[in-house]
Amino acid sequence: MKHVTLTTERLILRPFEPSDAAAVHAACQEPDIPRWTSVPSPYTFQDAEQWVGTVAQEDWRDDIAYPFAVLTKDDGSLVGAMGLVRLARLSTPERQAELGYWTAKQQRGKGYTAEAATAVVRWAFADLGVERMEWLAEAGNEGSRAVARKVGFRMEGTLRAKLVREGTRRDVWIGSLLPTDLPTESRRAGTTRIPSPDATPYLPYPG
């Protein structure tokens, strides 16, 4: 995938660059980020350099994930990371992706994460042909779930013992978002109508 830049009213979302290492390192010193994500702990400056300079670049190149650095328009400060992960089913009949994110502590409570997430899911539905977006988080991650709900994800339940963390199996919350779950104005945003004319027909179970 070629690099993509997205913009919102207050934010710029672009692929990570080597110059982001210091900001990423500083953000990931906050305990909640390694607690609820796969970020290593302790998180060293070398970890940050490896992530922004190599891993994130290879993820885009090899279609493993599409990670964005989320920056404020006014001063370019780092809000957090936002992206599509686990893309193995993007090019299969499932046409599915997963949304993942973390937010720097000083940037929380401003609505930035939901704003960035909405931009990414709109791009995924309109330009990548995603037909089902998933969100997963370890059970108990109330902040992440609040963002997902604000974007429009519907909570589907708890996956028991799905996550192994520090030698312990843990439950995971799961939610999903379909193109038709977005508000009408969002579904019609941009040059590609959502859902696309060739979308796979959906037959909901009547219950």
mmCIF file of C-alpha atoms in Angstrom:
data_model
loop_
_atom_site.group_PDB
_atom_site.id
_atom_site.type_symbol
_atom_site.label_atom_id
_atom_site.label_comp_id
_atom_site.label_asym_id
_atom_site.label_seq_id
_atom_site.Cartn_x
_atom_site.Cartn_y
_atom_site.Cartn_z
ATOM 1 C CA MET A 1 0.000 0.000 0.000
ATOM 2 C CA LYS A 2 1.281 3.462 -0.855
ATOM 3 C CA HIS A 3 1.334 5.891 2.038
ATOM 4 C CA VAL A 4 -1.906 7.774 2.652
ATOM 5 C CA THR A 5 -2.557 10.997 4.559
ATOM 6 C CA LEU A 6 -5.994 11.782 6.004
ATOM 7 C CA THR A 7 -7.234 15.051 7.471
ATOM 8 C CA THR A 8 -10.082 16.029 9.765
ATOM 9 C CA GLU A 9 -11.237 19.345 11.177
ATOM 10 C CA ARG A 10 -8.510 19.340 13.837
ATOM 11 C CA LEU A 11 -6.114 16.537 12.910
ATOM 12 C CA ILE A 12 -3.656 15.206 10.366
ATOM 13 C CA LEU A 13 -3.186 11.451 10.087
ATOM 14 C CA ARG A 14 -0.028 10.394 8.249
ATOM 15 C CA PRO A 15 2.320 7.399 8.292
ATOM 16 C CA PHE A 16 4.946 7.475 11.027
ATOM 17 C CA GLU A 17 8.329 9.020 10.260
ATOM 18 C CA PRO A 18 11.738 8.625 11.968
ATOM 19 C CA SER A 19 11.336 12.114 13.430
ATOM 20 C CA ASP A 20 8.361 10.854 15.498
ATOM 21 C CA ALA A 21 10.556 8.654 17.696
ATOM 22 C CA ALA A 22 10.941 11.099 20.579
ATOM 23 C CA ALA A 23 7.212 11.857 20.804
ATOM 24 C CA VAL A 24 6.266 8.172 20.600
ATOM 25 C CA HIS A 25 8.808 7.276 23.281
ATOM 26 C CA ALA A 26 7.526 10.010 25.601
ATOM 27 C CA ALA A 27 3.876 8.995 25.124
ATOM 28 C CA CYS A 28 4.553 5.314 25.797
ATOM 29 C CA GLN A 29 6.083 6.006 29.205
ATOM 30 C CA GLU A 30 2.537 6.462 30.521
ATOM 31 C CA PRO A 31 1.586 3.135 32.198
ATOM 32 C CA ASP A 32 -1.881 2.782 30.642
ATOM 33 C CA ILE A 33 -0.479 2.366 27.120
ATOM 34 C CA PRO A 34 1.628 -0.764 27.767
ATOM 35 C CA ARG A 35 -1.056 -1.985 30.178
ATOM 36 C CA TRP A 36 -3.761 -2.164 27.539
ATOM 37 C CA THR A 37 -1.770 -2.602 24.299
ATOM 38 C CA SER A 38 1.068 -4.739 22.975
ATOM 39 C CA VAL A 39 3.601 -1.913 23.462
ATOM 40 C CA PRO A 40 6.666 -3.306 25.313
ATOM 41 C CA SER A 41 7.300 -2.344 28.918
ATOM 42 C CA PRO A 42 9.681 -0.797 29.693
ATOM 43 C CA TYR A 43 9.528 1.118 26.419
ATOM 44 C CA THR A 44 12.946 2.366 25.364
ATOM 45 C CA PHE A 45 13.953 5.042 22.899
ATOM 46 C CA GLN A 46 15.365 2.261 20.733
ATOM 47 C CA ASP A 47 11.908 0.623 20.711
ATOM 48 C CA ALA A 48 10.432 3.873 19.425
ATOM 49 C CA GLU A 49 13.120 4.294 16.776
ATOM 50 C CA GLN A 50 12.599 0.711 15.595
ATOM 51 C CA TRP A 51 8.841 1.184 15.441
ATOM 52 C CA VAL A 52 8.687 4.467 13.524
ATOM 53 C CA GLY A 53 11.727 3.839 11.323
ATOM 54 C CA THR A 54 11.315 0.176 10.417
ATOM 55 C CA VAL A 55 8.250 -1.694 11.680
ATOM 56 C CA ALA A 56 5.624 0.875 10.701
ATOM 57 C CA GLN A 57 7.234 1.316 7.285
ATOM 58 C CA GLU A 58 7.291 -2.421 6.640
ATOM 59 C CA ASP A 59 3.690 -2.761 7.789
ATOM 60 C CA TRP A 60 2.564 -0.358 5.061
ATOM 61 C CA ARG A 61 4.841 -1.872 2.430
ATOM 62 C CA ASP A 62 3.761 -5.459 3.118
ATOM 63 C CA ASP A 63 0.059 -4.738 3.842
ATOM 64 C CA ILE A 64 0.401 -6.101 7.366
ATOM 65 C CA ALA A 65 -1.105 -2.995 8.992
ATOM 66 C CA TYR A 66 -1.677 0.660 8.119
ATOM 67 C CA PRO A 67 -0.512 2.677 11.149
ATOM 68 C CA PHE A 68 -1.046 6.439 11.253
ATOM 69 C CA ALA A 69 0.555 9.046 13.470
ATOM 70 C CA VAL A 70 -2.272 11.319 14.655
ATOM 71 C CA LEU A 71 -1.131 14.949 14.913
ATOM 72 C CA THR A 72 -2.897 18.184 15.783
ATOM 73 C CA LYS A 73 -3.210 20.658 12.940
ATOM 74 C CA ASP A 74 -2.476 23.676 15.104
ATOM 75 C CA ASP A 75 0.952 22.729 16.474
ATOM 76 C CA GLY A 76 1.760 19.270 15.096
ATOM 77 C CA SER A 77 1.883 17.595 18.503
ATOM 78 C CA LEU A 78 1.397 13.836 18.657
ATOM 79 C CA VAL A 79 -2.076 12.749 19.739
ATOM 80 C CA GLY A 80 -1.437 9.037 19.392
ATOM 81 C CA ALA A 81 -1.420 6.107 16.996
ATOM 82 C CA MET A 82 -4.380 4.958 14.933
ATOM 83 C CA GLY A 83 -4.582 2.314 12.279
ATOM 84 C CA LEU A 84 -5.866 -0.816 10.671
ATOM 85 C CA VAL A 85 -4.339 -4.075 11.882
ATOM 86 C CA ARG A 86 -4.663 -7.801 11.147
ATOM 87 C CA LEU A 87 -5.259 -7.255 7.445
ATOM 88 C CA ALA A 88 -5.020 -10.904 6.355
ATOM 89 C CA ARG A 89 -8.757 -10.948 5.602
ATOM 90 C CA LEU A 90 -8.849 -7.619 3.776
ATOM 91 C CA SER A 91 -8.354 -9.207 0.341
ATOM 92 C CA THR A 92 -10.433 -12.335 1.038
ATOM 93 C CA PRO A 93 -14.226 -12.658 0.688
ATOM 94 C CA GLU A 94 -14.514 -11.516 4.348
ATOM 95 C CA ARG A 95 -13.198 -8.044 3.363
ATOM 96 C CA GLN A 96 -12.531 -7.347 7.002
ATOM 97 C CA ALA A 97 -10.076 -5.290 9.078
ATOM 98 C CA GLU A 98 -9.558 -4.360 12.716
ATOM 99 C CA LEU A 99 -9.163 -0.876 14.167
ATOM 100 C CA GLY A 100 -6.535 -0.267 16.823
ATOM 101 C CA TYR A 101 -5.344 2.861 18.629
ATOM 102 C CA TRP A 102 -3.671 4.447 21.632
ATOM 103 C CA THR A 103 -3.732 8.053 22.804
ATOM 104 C CA ALA A 104 -1.116 10.083 24.663
ATOM 105 C CA LYS A 105 -2.278 10.911 28.195
ATOM 106 C CA GLN A 106 -2.240 14.694 27.748
ATOM 107 C CA GLN A 107 -4.401 14.412 24.608
ATOM 108 C CA ARG A 108 -7.252 12.413 26.147
ATOM 109 C CA GLY A 109 -10.691 13.827 26.793
ATOM 110 C CA LYS A 110 -10.671 16.125 23.758
ATOM 111 C CA GLY A 111 -12.476 13.883 21.279
ATOM 112 C CA TYR A 112 -9.371 13.514 19.124
ATOM 113 C CA THR A 113 -9.303 9.712 19.114
ATOM 114 C CA ALA A 114 -12.901 9.306 17.967
ATOM 115 C CA GLU A 115 -12.352 12.005 15.330
ATOM 116 C CA ALA A 116 -9.315 10.172 13.975
ATOM 117 C CA ALA A 117 -11.034 6.784 14.150
ATOM 118 C CA THR A 118 -13.996 8.055 12.158
ATOM 119 C CA ALA A 119 -11.653 9.272 9.427
ATOM 120 C CA VAL A 120 -9.865 5.926 9.263
ATOM 121 C CA VAL A 121 -13.014 3.807 9.103
ATOM 122 C CA ARG A 122 -14.520 6.053 6.425
ATOM 123 C CA TRP A 123 -11.339 5.666 4.379
ATOM 124 C CA ALA A 124 -11.360 1.898 4.932
ATOM 125 C CA PHE A 125 -14.963 1.507 3.839
ATOM 126 C CA ALA A 126 -14.776 3.878 0.871
ATOM 127 C CA ASP A 127 -11.309 3.253 -0.547
ATOM 128 C CA LEU A 128 -10.240 -0.179 0.675
ATOM 129 C CA GLY A 129 -13.558 -1.992 0.289
ATOM 130 C CA VAL A 130 -13.758 -3.068 3.933
ATOM 131 C CA GLU A 131 -17.206 -4.494 4.662
ATOM 132 C CA ARG A 132 -16.806 -5.316 8.357
ATOM 133 C CA MET A 133 -14.604 -3.442 10.809
ATOM 134 C CA GLU A 134 -13.805 -5.036 14.146
ATOM 135 C CA TRP A 135 -12.611 -3.539 17.423
ATOM 136 C CA LEU A 136 -11.114 -5.705 20.158
ATOM 137 C CA ALA A 137 -9.738 -4.764 23.561
ATOM 138 C CA GLU A 138 -8.940 -6.572 26.749
ATOM 139 C CA ALA A 139 -12.038 -6.641 28.943
ATOM 140 C CA GLY A 140 -11.855 -3.730 31.348
ATOM 141 C CA ASN A 141 -10.424 -1.201 28.884
ATOM 142 C CA GLU A 142 -13.261 1.255 29.375
ATOM 143 C CA GLY A 143 -11.492 4.142 27.623
ATOM 144 C CA SER A 144 -11.035 2.241 24.390
ATOM 145 C CA ARG A 145 -14.616 0.964 24.493
ATOM 146 C CA ALA A 146 -15.972 4.481 25.008
ATOM 147 C CA VAL A 147 -14.153 5.655 21.877
ATOM 148 C CA ALA A 148 -15.421 2.692 19.859
ATOM 149 C CA ARG A 149 -18.991 3.361 20.903
ATOM 150 C CA LYS A 150 -18.653 7.042 20.009
ATOM 151 C CA VAL A 151 -17.519 6.075 16.512
ATOM 152 C CA GLY A 152 -20.531 3.777 16.149
ATOM 153 C CA PHE A 153 -19.224 0.299 16.913
ATOM 154 C CA ARG A 154 -21.830 -2.106 18.231
ATOM 155 C CA MET A 155 -20.654 -4.210 21.139
ATOM 156 C CA GLU A 156 -21.078 -7.890 20.351
ATOM 157 C CA GLY A 157 -19.907 -9.542 23.537
ATOM 158 C CA THR A 158 -16.943 -11.068 25.338
ATOM 159 C CA LEU A 159 -14.482 -13.554 23.876
ATOM 160 C CA ARG A 160 -13.515 -15.723 26.805
ATOM 161 C CA ALA A 161 -9.811 -16.425 27.400
ATOM 162 C CA LYS A 162 -8.882 -15.129 23.927
ATOM 163 C CA LEU A 163 -5.869 -13.075 25.016
ATOM 164 C CA VAL A 164 -2.742 -14.479 26.653
ATOM 165 C CA ARG A 165 -0.942 -11.725 28.541
ATOM 166 C CA GLU A 166 1.916 -12.205 30.992
ATOM 167 C CA GLY A 167 1.204 -15.929 31.117
ATOM 168 C CA THR A 168 -2.486 -15.462 31.922
ATOM 169 C CA ARG A 169 -5.534 -15.934 29.711
ATOM 170 C CA ARG A 170 -7.810 -12.898 29.683
ATOM 171 C CA ASP A 171 -11.193 -12.030 28.242
ATOM 172 C CA VAL A 172 -11.550 -9.685 25.283
ATOM 173 C CA TRP A 173 -14.390 -7.362 24.339
ATOM 174 C CA ILE A 174 -15.395 -7.297 20.679
ATOM 175 C CA GLY A 175 -17.433 -4.849 18.633
ATOM 176 C CA SER A 176 -18.130 -4.357 14.951
ATOM 177 C CA LEU A 177 -18.914 -1.535 12.574
ATOM 178 C CA LEU A 178 -20.543 -1.912 9.156
ATOM 179 C CA PRO A 179 -20.609 0.770 6.446
ATOM 180 C CA THR A 180 -24.345 1.154 6.962
ATOM 181 C CA ASP A 181 -23.823 1.890 10.661
ATOM 182 C CA LEU A 182 -22.264 5.264 9.829
ATOM 183 C CA PRO A 183 -24.474 8.371 9.659
ATOM 184 C CA THR A 184 -25.778 9.116 6.183
ATOM 185 C CA GLU A 185 -23.513 12.144 5.752
ATOM 186 C CA SER A 186 -20.471 10.029 6.608
ATOM 187 C CA ARG A 187 -21.472 7.227 4.272
ATOM 188 C CA ARG A 188 -21.733 9.692 1.392
ATOM 189 C CA ALA A 189 -18.504 11.536 2.197
ATOM 190 C CA GLY A 190 -15.783 11.608 -0.413
ATOM 191 C CA THR A 191 -15.959 10.385 -3.973
ATOM 192 C CA THR A 192 -16.869 6.761 -3.261
ATOM 193 C CA ARG A 193 -20.351 5.903 -2.110
ATOM 194 C CA ILE A 194 -20.577 3.613 0.914
ATOM 195 C CA PRO A 195 -21.438 0.778 0.668
ATOM 196 C CA SER A 196 -19.979 0.262 -2.816
ATOM 197 C CA PRO A 197 -22.188 -1.114 -5.595
ATOM 198 C CA ASP A 198 -20.253 -4.419 -5.558
ATOM 199 C CA ALA A 199 -20.583 -4.927 -1.805
ATOM 200 C CA THR A 200 -21.312 -8.472 -0.720
ATOM 201 C CA PRO A 201 -25.045 -8.796 0.053
ATOM 202 C CA TYR A 202 -25.817 -9.046 3.768
ATOM 203 C CA LEU A 203 -28.582 -11.322 5.062
ATOM 204 C CA PRO A 204 -29.073 -10.609 8.777
ATOM 205 C CA TYR A 205 -30.434 -13.456 10.867
ATOM 206 C CA PRO A 206 -34.004 -12.482 11.812
ATOM 207 C CA GLY A 207 -33.713 -13.919 15.263
#
